[in-house]
Amino acid sequence: MKTCFLVTFLLAAVVCTHGLEAVTDSNGNPVKLREKYFIQPIKTDINNGGGLVPAAITILPFCPLGITQTLLPNQPGLPVIFDFYAFYVGRDYLDVSTDTNIKFESNIWPVCNEFSKLWAVDDSSSAAKEPAIIIGGVDTARNSTFKVEKAIRGTNIYKLTTSYGTVGTIPGVWGGAPQLIVTNDVAKTLFVRFVKVNDDATKATTRVEKLGLRMFPFY
């Protein structure tokens, strides 16, 4: 009986993966789970900054941290990894419209170490109408589950969504740097691409991480 159940479960999992479309990076390659990528906002006339970094979204208290785009155009931000807590047979890639966790993967983390590095929607009772994306998520929690959706067909430009709404930006507390929030306002939608962190660029990446974090006063 147990063997039959296991076989049935595995077959169902395989069927569930049929027809899935892999998310692609800036080079057109599938985005791999548990490997490092920069999430880089697509530049527009009003958004000419760099990548995404953890940052305080209030002056005090500043934990848990939120997520902000750097104002420095040449800074790619901090790397993230994508991972599933669900069971997918034989899938090593991030697929469009499937649940995933997003986690900063960096050794440069000087404050708020009591919180996890998983992204989450601030669904607390004190959250704003357009709640912030914060650090401190739990992998199986609803507010820590994201999806990557195609923004423009035939391109590697995407948007991030949650069960609460679409990830967008508003001017933040540090010089108006774009702060990630959840919104239903299409005009605020954050469009992004994914840039793979190369293994041979580890030292350069670490230097970038330090520079990216130092742009914020509390660091």
Coordinates of N, CA and C in Angstrom, one line a residue:
M1 N 0.8 -1.2 0.0 CA 0.0 0.0 0.0 C 0.9 1.3 0.0
K2 N 1.9 1.3 0.8 CA 2.8 2.4 0.9 C 3.5 2.7 -0.4
T3 N 3.9 1.5 -1.0 CA 4.6 1.6 -2.3 C 3.7 2.2 -3.4
C4 N 2.5 1.8 -3.4 CA 1.5 2.3 -4.4 C 1.3 3.8 -4.2
F5 N 1.2 4.2 -3.0 CA 1.0 5.6 -2.7 C 2.1 6.4 -3.1
L6 N 3.4 5.9 -2.9 CA 4.5 6.7 -3.3 C 4.6 6.8 -4.8
V7 N 4.4 5.7 -5.5 CA 4.4 5.8 -7.0 C 3.4 6.7 -7.5
T8 N 2.2 6.7 -7.0 CA 1.1 7.6 -7.4 C 1.5 9.0 -7.1
F9 N 2.1 9.3 -6.0 CA 2.5 10.7 -5.6 C 3.6 11.2 -6.6
L10 N 4.6 10.3 -6.9 CA 5.6 10.7 -7.8 C 5.1 11.0 -9.2
L11 N 4.2 10.1 -9.7 CA 3.6 10.3 -11.0 C 2.8 11.6 -11.1
A12 N 2.1 11.9 -10.0 CA 1.3 13.2 -9.9 C 2.3 14.4 -10.0
A13 N 3.4 14.3 -9.2 CA 4.3 15.4 -9.2 C 4.9 15.6 -10.6
V14 N 5.2 14.5 -11.3 CA 5.8 14.7 -12.7 C 4.8 15.3 -13.6
V15 N 3.5 14.9 -13.5 CA 2.5 15.5 -14.3 C 2.3 17.0 -14.0
C16 N 2.5 17.4 -12.8 CA 2.3 18.8 -12.4 C 3.4 19.6 -13.0
T17 N 4.6 19.0 -13.3 CA 5.7 19.8 -13.8 C 5.6 19.9 -15.3
H18 N 4.7 19.1 -16.0 CA 4.6 19.2 -17.4 C 4.1 20.5 -17.9
G19 N 4.8 21.1 -18.9 CA 4.3 22.3 -19.5 C 4.8 23.6 -18.7
L20 N 5.6 23.4 -17.7 CA 6.1 24.6 -17.0 C 7.1 25.3 -17.9
E21 N 7.1 26.6 -17.7 CA 8.1 27.5 -18.5 C 9.1 28.0 -17.5
A22 N 10.4 27.8 -17.8 CA 11.5 28.2 -16.9 C 11.6 29.7 -17.0
V23 N 11.9 30.4 -15.9 CA 12.3 31.8 -15.9 C 13.7 31.9 -16.5
T24 N 14.0 32.9 -17.3 CA 15.3 33.0 -17.9 C 16.1 34.2 -17.3
D25 N 17.4 34.1 -17.3 CA 18.2 35.2 -16.8 C 18.5 36.2 -18.0
S26 N 19.4 37.1 -17.7 CA 19.7 38.2 -18.7 C 20.4 37.6 -19.9
N27 N 21.0 36.4 -19.8 CA 21.6 35.8 -20.9 C 20.7 34.8 -21.6
G28 N 19.5 34.7 -21.2 CA 18.6 33.7 -21.8 C 18.6 32.3 -21.3
N29 N 19.4 32.1 -20.2 CA 19.5 30.8 -19.6 C 18.5 30.6 -18.5
P30 N 18.0 29.3 -18.2 CA 17.1 29.1 -17.1 C 17.7 29.5 -15.8
V31 N 16.9 30.2 -15.0 CA 17.3 30.6 -13.6 C 17.3 29.3 -12.7
K32 N 18.4 28.9 -12.2 CA 18.5 27.7 -11.4 C 18.2 28.0 -9.9
L33 N 17.6 27.0 -9.3 CA 17.3 27.1 -7.9 C 18.5 27.0 -7.1
R34 N 18.6 27.7 -6.0 CA 19.7 27.7 -5.0 C 21.0 28.2 -5.6
E35 N 21.0 28.9 -6.7 CA 22.2 29.6 -7.2 C 22.0 31.1 -7.1
K36 N 23.0 31.8 -7.1 CA 23.0 33.3 -6.8 C 22.6 34.1 -8.0
Y37 N 21.7 35.1 -7.8 CA 21.3 36.0 -8.9 C 21.2 37.4 -8.3
F38 N 21.4 38.4 -9.1 CA 21.0 39.7 -8.8 C 19.7 40.0 -9.4
I39 N 18.8 40.6 -8.6 CA 17.5 41.0 -9.1 C 17.7 42.5 -9.4
Q40 N 17.6 42.8 -10.7 CA 17.9 44.2 -11.1 C 16.7 44.8 -11.8
P41 N 16.2 45.9 -11.2 CA 15.1 46.6 -11.8 C 15.4 47.1 -13.2
I42 N 14.4 47.1 -14.0 CA 14.6 47.6 -15.4 C 14.6 49.1 -15.4
K43 N 15.6 49.7 -16.0 CA 15.7 51.2 -16.0 C 14.6 51.9 -16.8
T44 N 14.0 52.9 -16.2 CA 13.1 53.8 -16.9 C 13.5 55.2 -16.6
D45 N 12.7 56.1 -17.2 CA 13.0 57.5 -17.0 C 13.0 58.0 -15.5
I46 N 12.2 57.2 -14.7 CA 12.2 57.6 -13.3 C 12.9 56.6 -12.4
N47 N 13.5 55.7 -13.0 CA 14.2 54.6 -12.2 C 15.5 54.3 -12.8
N48 N 16.6 55.0 -12.4 CA 17.9 54.8 -13.0 C 18.9 54.4 -12.0
G49 N 18.4 53.7 -10.9 CA 19.3 53.2 -9.9 C 19.9 51.9 -10.2
G50 N 20.4 51.2 -9.1 CA 21.1 49.9 -9.2 C 20.2 48.8 -8.8
G51 N 20.8 47.8 -8.1 CA 20.1 46.6 -7.7 C 19.4 46.8 -6.3
L52 N 19.0 45.6 -5.8 CA 18.2 45.6 -4.6 C 19.0 45.2 -3.3
V53 N 18.8 45.9 -2.2 CA 19.6 45.7 -1.0 C 18.6 45.8 0.2
P54 N 18.9 45.1 1.3 CA 18.2 45.3 2.5 C 18.4 46.7 3.1
A55 N 17.4 47.3 3.6 CA 17.6 48.6 4.2 C 16.5 49.0 5.1
A56 N 16.7 49.8 6.1 CA 15.7 50.2 7.0 C 14.6 51.0 6.3
I57 N 13.4 50.8 6.6 CA 12.3 51.5 5.9 C 11.6 52.5 6.9
T58 N 12.1 52.5 8.1 CA 11.7 53.6 9.1 C 13.0 54.0 9.8
I59 N 13.0 55.2 10.3 CA 14.2 55.7 11.0 C 14.4 54.9 12.3
L60 N 13.4 54.8 13.1 CA 13.5 53.9 14.4 C 12.1 53.4 14.6
P61 N 12.0 52.1 15.0 CA 13.1 51.1 14.9 C 13.3 50.7 13.5
F62 N 14.5 50.2 13.2 CA 14.8 49.9 11.8 C 14.9 48.4 11.5
C63 N 14.5 47.6 12.5 CA 14.4 46.1 12.3 C 12.9 45.8 12.4
P64 N 12.4 44.9 11.5 CA 13.1 44.2 10.5 C 13.3 45.1 9.3
L65 N 14.4 44.8 8.5 CA 14.7 45.6 7.4 C 13.7 45.4 6.2
G66 N 13.6 46.4 5.4 CA 12.9 46.3 4.2 C 13.8 46.1 3.0
I67 N 13.3 46.3 1.8 CA 14.2 46.1 0.6 C 14.1 47.4 -0.2
T68 N 15.2 47.9 -0.6 CA 15.3 49.2 -1.4 C 16.2 49.0 -2.6
Q69 N 15.9 49.8 -3.6 CA 16.8 49.8 -4.7 C 17.9 50.9 -4.5
T70 N 19.2 50.5 -4.7 CA 20.2 51.5 -4.5 C 20.1 52.7 -5.5
L71 N 20.6 53.8 -5.1 CA 20.6 55.0 -5.9 C 21.8 55.0 -6.8
L72 N 22.7 54.1 -6.6 CA 23.9 54.0 -7.4 C 23.8 53.1 -8.6
P73 N 23.7 53.7 -9.8 CA 23.4 53.0 -11.1 C 24.3 51.8 -11.3
N74 N 25.6 51.8 -10.9 CA 26.5 50.7 -11.2 C 26.6 49.6 -10.1
Q75 N 25.7 49.7 -9.1 CA 25.7 48.7 -8.0 C 24.6 47.7 -8.3
P76 N 25.0 46.4 -8.4 CA 24.0 45.4 -8.8 C 23.1 44.9 -7.6
G77 N 23.5 45.4 -6.3 CA 22.7 45.0 -5.2 C 23.3 43.8 -4.5
L78 N 22.5 43.1 -3.7 CA 23.0 41.9 -3.0 C 22.4 40.7 -3.7
P79 N 23.1 39.6 -3.8 CA 22.6 38.4 -4.5 C 21.4 37.7 -3.7
V80 N 20.6 37.1 -4.4 CA 19.5 36.3 -3.8 C 19.5 34.9 -4.4
I81 N 18.9 34.0 -3.7 CA 18.6 32.6 -4.2 C 17.1 32.4 -4.2
F82 N 16.7 31.5 -5.1 CA 15.3 31.1 -5.2 C 15.2 29.6 -4.8
D83 N 14.1 29.3 -4.1 CA 14.0 27.9 -3.7 C 12.5 27.6 -3.5
F84 N 12.2 26.3 -3.6 CA 10.8 25.8 -3.4 C 10.8 25.1 -2.1
Y85 N 9.7 25.2 -1.4 CA 9.4 24.4 -0.3 C 8.5 23.3 -0.7
A86 N 7.9 23.4 -1.9 CA 7.0 22.4 -2.4 C 7.9 21.3 -3.1
F87 N 7.2 20.2 -3.4 CA 8.0 19.0 -4.0 C 7.8 19.0 -5.5
Y88 N 8.8 19.2 -6.2 CA 8.8 19.1 -7.7 C 9.9 18.1 -8.1
V89 N 9.4 17.1 -8.8 CA 10.4 16.0 -9.2 C 11.2 16.5 -10.4
G90 N 12.5 16.4 -10.3 CA 13.4 16.7 -11.4 C 13.5 18.1 -11.9
R91 N 13.0 19.1 -11.0 CA 13.1 20.5 -11.4 C 14.2 21.2 -10.7
D92 N 15.1 21.7 -11.4 CA 16.2 22.4 -10.8 C 16.1 23.9 -11.2
Y93 N 15.0 24.3 -11.8 CA 14.9 25.6 -12.3 C 13.7 26.3 -11.7
L94 N 13.8 27.6 -11.7 CA 12.6 28.5 -11.3 C 11.7 28.6 -12.4
D95 N 10.4 28.3 -12.2 CA 9.4 28.3 -13.3 C 8.5 29.5 -13.1
V96 N 8.0 30.0 -14.3 CA 7.0 31.1 -14.3 C 5.7 30.7 -13.5
S97 N 5.2 31.5 -12.7 CA 3.9 31.4 -12.0 C 3.9 30.2 -11.0
T98 N 5.1 29.8 -10.5 CA 5.1 28.8 -9.5 C 5.6 29.4 -8.2
D99 N 5.2 28.8 -7.1 CA 5.5 29.4 -5.7 C 7.0 29.2 -5.5
T100 N 7.6 30.3 -4.9 CA 9.0 30.2 -4.6 C 9.3 31.1 -3.4
N101 N 10.4 30.8 -2.7 CA 10.9 31.7 -1.7 C 12.1 32.5 -2.3
I102 N 12.2 33.7 -1.8 CA 13.4 34.6 -2.2 C 14.2 34.9 -1.0
K103 N 15.5 34.7 -1.1 CA 16.3 34.9 0.1 C 17.6 35.6 -0.3
F104 N 18.0 36.6 0.4 CA 19.3 37.2 0.3 C 20.4 36.2 0.7
E105 N 21.4 36.1 -0.1 CA 22.5 35.2 0.1 C 23.8 36.0 0.2
S106 N 24.1 36.4 1.4 CA 25.3 37.3 1.5 C 25.9 37.2 2.9
N107 N 27.2 37.3 3.0 CA 27.8 37.3 4.4 C 27.9 38.7 4.9
I108 N 27.6 39.7 4.1 CA 27.6 41.1 4.5 C 26.2 41.4 5.1
W109 N 26.1 41.4 6.5 CA 24.8 41.5 7.1 C 25.1 42.0 8.5
P110 N 25.3 43.3 8.7 CA 25.8 43.8 10.0 C 24.7 44.1 11.1
V111 N 23.5 44.1 10.7 CA 22.4 44.4 11.7 C 21.2 43.5 11.5
C112 N 20.3 43.5 12.5 CA 19.1 42.7 12.5 C 19.3 41.2 12.2
N113 N 20.4 40.7 12.7 CA 20.7 39.3 12.5 C 19.8 38.3 13.1
E114 N 18.9 38.8 14.0 CA 17.9 37.8 14.6 C 16.8 37.5 13.6
F115 N 16.7 38.2 12.5 CA 15.7 37.9 11.5 C 16.3 37.0 10.3
S116 N 15.5 36.2 9.7 CA 15.9 35.4 8.6 C 16.1 36.4 7.4
K117 N 16.8 35.9 6.3 CA 17.0 36.7 5.1 C 16.0 36.4 4.1
L118 N 14.9 35.7 4.4 CA 13.9 35.4 3.5 C 13.0 36.7 3.3
W119 N 12.6 36.9 2.1 CA 11.7 38.0 1.8 C 10.3 37.6 2.3
A120 N 9.5 38.6 2.7 CA 8.1 38.4 3.2 C 7.3 39.7 3.0
V121 N 6.0 39.5 2.9 CA 5.1 40.7 2.9 C 4.8 41.0 4.4
D122 N 4.9 42.3 4.7 CA 4.5 42.7 6.1 C 3.0 42.6 6.2
D123 N 2.5 41.5 6.7 CA 1.1 41.4 6.9 C 0.6 41.6 8.3
S124 N 1.4 42.3 9.1 CA 1.1 42.6 10.5 C -0.1 43.5 10.6
S125 N -0.7 43.6 11.8 CA -1.8 44.5 11.9 C -1.5 46.0 11.8
S126 N -0.2 46.3 11.9 CA 0.2 47.7 11.8 C 0.7 48.1 10.4
A127 N 0.6 47.1 9.5 CA 1.1 47.3 8.1 C 0.3 48.4 7.4
A128 N 1.0 49.1 6.5 CA 0.3 50.1 5.7 C -0.6 49.5 4.6
K129 N -1.4 50.3 4.0 CA -2.4 49.8 3.0 C -1.6 49.1 1.9
E130 N -0.4 49.7 1.5 CA 0.5 49.0 0.6 C 1.7 48.5 1.4
P131 N 1.6 47.3 1.9 CA 2.5 46.8 2.9 C 3.9 46.6 2.2
A132 N 4.9 46.8 3.1 CA 6.3 46.7 2.7 C 6.7 45.2 2.5
I133 N 7.7 45.0 1.6 CA 8.4 43.8 1.5 C 9.5 43.9 2.5
I134 N 9.6 42.9 3.4 CA 10.6 43.0 4.5 C 11.4 41.7 4.6
I135 N 12.4 41.7 5.4 CA 13.2 40.5 5.7 C 12.7 39.8 7.0
G136 N 12.8 38.5 7.0 CA 12.4 37.8 8.2 C 11.3 36.8 8.0
G137 N 11.2 36.3 6.7 CA 10.1 35.4 6.4 C 10.4 34.0 6.9
V138 N 9.3 33.2 6.7 CA 9.4 31.7 7.1 C 9.0 31.0 5.8
D139 N 9.8 30.0 5.4 CA 9.7 29.4 4.1 C 8.3 28.8 3.8
T140 N 7.5 28.3 4.7 CA 6.2 27.8 4.4 C 5.1 28.7 4.6
A141 N 5.4 30.0 5.0 CA 4.3 30.9 5.3 C 3.8 31.6 4.0
R142 N 2.5 31.9 4.1 CA 1.8 32.5 2.9 C 2.5 33.8 2.6
N143 N 2.9 34.6 3.6 CA 3.5 35.9 3.3 C 4.9 35.9 2.8
S144 N 5.5 34.7 2.8 CA 6.9 34.5 2.3 C 6.9 33.8 0.9
T145 N 5.7 33.7 0.3 CA 5.6 33.0 -1.0 C 5.4 34.0 -2.1
F146 N 6.3 33.9 -3.1 CA 6.3 34.8 -4.3 C 6.1 34.0 -5.6
K147 N 5.8 34.7 -6.6 CA 5.7 34.1 -8.0 C 6.4 35.1 -8.9
V148 N 7.1 34.5 -9.9 CA 7.7 35.3 -11.0 C 6.8 35.2 -12.2
E149 N 6.3 36.3 -12.7 CA 5.4 36.3 -13.8 C 6.0 37.1 -15.0
K150 N 5.7 36.6 -16.2 CA 6.2 37.3 -17.4 C 5.6 38.7 -17.4
A151 N 6.4 39.7 -17.7 CA 5.9 41.1 -17.8 C 5.7 41.4 -19.3
I152 N 6.6 41.0 -20.1 CA 6.5 41.2 -21.6 C 6.9 39.9 -22.3
R153 N 6.0 39.4 -23.1 CA 6.2 38.2 -23.8 C 7.4 38.2 -24.7
G154 N 8.1 37.1 -24.8 CA 9.3 37.1 -25.7 C 10.5 37.8 -25.1
T155 N 10.5 38.2 -23.9 CA 11.6 38.9 -23.3 C 12.0 38.2 -21.9
N156 N 13.1 38.6 -21.3 CA 13.4 38.1 -20.0 C 13.1 39.2 -18.9
I157 N 12.1 40.0 -19.2 CA 11.6 41.0 -18.2 C 10.4 40.4 -17.5
Y158 N 10.5 40.5 -16.1 CA 9.5 39.9 -15.3 C 8.9 40.8 -14.2
K159 N 7.9 40.4 -13.5 CA 7.4 41.1 -12.3 C 7.2 40.0 -11.3
L160 N 7.2 40.5 -10.0 CA 7.0 39.6 -8.9 C 5.6 39.8 -8.3
T161 N 5.0 38.7 -8.0 CA 3.6 38.8 -7.4 C 3.5 38.0 -6.1
T162 N 2.5 38.3 -5.3 CA 2.2 37.6 -4.1 C 0.7 37.4 -4.1
S163 N 0.2 36.7 -3.1 CA -1.2 36.5 -2.9 C -1.9 37.8 -2.4
Y164 N -1.1 38.8 -2.0 CA -1.5 40.1 -1.5 C -1.6 41.1 -2.6
G165 N -0.9 40.9 -3.7 CA -0.8 41.8 -4.8 C 0.5 41.7 -5.5
T166 N 0.8 42.7 -6.4 CA 2.0 42.8 -7.2 C 3.1 43.6 -6.4
V167 N 4.3 43.2 -6.6 CA 5.4 43.9 -6.0 C 5.7 45.2 -6.8
G168 N 5.7 46.3 -6.1 CA 6.0 47.6 -6.8 C 6.9 48.4 -5.9
T169 N 7.0 49.7 -6.2 CA 7.9 50.6 -5.4 C 7.2 51.9 -5.1
I170 N 7.7 52.5 -4.0 CA 7.3 53.9 -3.7 C 8.6 54.6 -3.2
P171 N 8.7 55.9 -3.2 CA 9.9 56.6 -2.7 C 10.1 56.2 -1.2
G172 N 11.3 55.8 -0.9 CA 11.6 55.4 0.5 C 12.2 56.5 1.3
V173 N 12.6 56.2 2.5 CA 13.1 57.2 3.5 C 14.5 57.7 3.2
W174 N 15.3 56.9 2.5 CA 16.7 57.2 2.2 C 16.8 57.9 0.9
G175 N 16.7 59.2 0.9 CA 16.8 60.0 -0.4 C 15.8 59.7 -1.4
G176 N 14.7 59.1 -1.0 CA 13.7 58.8 -2.0 C 14.0 57.5 -2.8
A177 N 15.0 56.7 -2.4 CA 15.3 55.5 -3.1 C 14.1 54.6 -3.1
P178 N 13.8 54.0 -4.3 CA 12.6 53.1 -4.4 C 12.6 52.0 -3.4
Q179 N 11.5 51.9 -2.6 CA 11.3 50.9 -1.6 C 10.2 49.9 -2.1
L180 N 10.5 48.6 -1.9 CA 9.6 47.6 -2.4 C 8.4 47.4 -1.5
I181 N 7.2 47.4 -2.1 CA 5.9 47.3 -1.4 C 5.0 46.4 -2.2
V182 N 3.9 46.0 -1.7 CA 2.9 45.3 -2.4 C 1.8 46.2 -2.8
T183 N 1.4 46.2 -4.0 CA 0.4 47.2 -4.5 C -0.5 46.6 -5.5
N184 N -1.7 47.2 -5.7 CA -2.6 46.9 -6.8 C -2.6 48.0 -7.8
D185 N -1.7 49.0 -7.7 CA -1.6 50.1 -8.6 C -0.6 49.7 -9.7
V186 N -1.1 49.5 -10.9 CA -0.3 49.0 -12.0 C 0.9 50.0 -12.3
A187 N 0.7 51.3 -12.1 CA 1.7 52.3 -12.4 C 2.9 52.1 -11.5
K188 N 2.8 51.4 -10.3 CA 3.9 51.2 -9.4 C 4.6 49.9 -9.6
T189 N 4.2 49.1 -10.5 CA 4.8 47.8 -10.7 C 6.3 47.8 -10.9
L190 N 7.0 46.9 -10.2 CA 8.4 46.8 -10.4 C 8.7 45.8 -11.5
F191 N 9.4 46.2 -12.5 CA 9.8 45.2 -13.6 C 11.3 44.9 -13.4
V192 N 11.7 43.6 -13.5 CA 13.0 43.2 -13.2 C 13.6 42.2 -14.2
R193 N 14.9 42.0 -14.1 CA 15.5 40.9 -14.8 C 16.5 40.3 -13.8
F194 N 16.9 39.1 -14.1 CA 17.8 38.3 -13.2 C 19.2 38.1 -13.8
V195 N 20.2 38.5 -13.1 CA 21.6 38.5 -13.6 C 22.3 37.5 -12.7
K196 N 22.9 36.4 -13.4 CA 23.6 35.4 -12.6 C 24.9 35.9 -12.1
V197 N 25.2 35.5 -10.8 CA 26.4 35.8 -10.2 C 27.4 34.7 -10.6
N198 N 28.5 35.1 -11.3 CA 29.4 34.1 -11.8 C 30.4 33.7 -10.6
D199 N 30.7 32.4 -10.6 CA 31.6 31.9 -9.6 C 33.0 32.6 -9.6
D200 N 33.5 33.0 -10.8 CA 34.8 33.7 -10.8 C 34.7 35.2 -10.5
A201 N 33.5 35.6 -10.1 CA 33.3 37.0 -9.7 C 33.1 37.2 -8.2
T202 N 33.4 36.1 -7.4 CA 33.1 36.1 -6.0 C 33.7 37.3 -5.3
K203 N 35.0 37.6 -5.5 CA 35.6 38.7 -4.8 C 35.0 40.1 -5.2
A204 N 34.7 40.2 -6.5 CA 34.1 41.4 -7.0 C 32.7 41.6 -6.4
T205 N 32.0 40.5 -6.3 CA 30.6 40.5 -5.7 C 30.7 41.0 -4.3
T206 N 31.6 40.4 -3.5 CA 31.7 40.8 -2.1 C 32.0 42.3 -1.9
R207 N 32.8 42.8 -2.8 CA 33.1 44.2 -2.8 C 31.9 45.0 -3.1
V208 N 31.1 44.6 -4.1 CA 29.9 45.2 -4.5 C 28.9 45.2 -3.3
E209 N 28.8 44.1 -2.6 CA 27.9 44.0 -1.5 C 28.2 45.0 -0.4
K210 N 29.5 45.2 -0.1 CA 29.9 46.2 0.9 C 29.5 47.6 0.5
L211 N 29.8 47.9 -0.8 CA 29.5 49.2 -1.3 C 28.0 49.5 -1.3
G212 N 27.3 48.5 -1.7 CA 25.8 48.6 -1.8 C 25.2 48.9 -0.5
L213 N 25.7 48.2 0.6 CA 25.1 48.4 1.9 C 25.6 49.7 2.5
R214 N 26.8 50.2 2.2 CA 27.2 51.4 2.8 C 26.5 52.7 2.4
M215 N 25.7 52.5 1.4 CA 24.9 53.7 0.9 C 23.9 54.2 2.0
F216 N 23.6 53.3 2.9 CA 22.6 53.6 3.9 C 23.2 54.1 5.2
P217 N 22.7 55.2 5.8 CA 23.3 55.8 7.0 C 23.5 54.8 8.2
F218 N 22.5 53.9 8.4 CA 22.6 53.1 9.6 C 23.6 52.0 9.5
Y219 N 24.2 51.8 8.3 CA 25.3 50.9 8.2 C 26.6 51.6 8.4

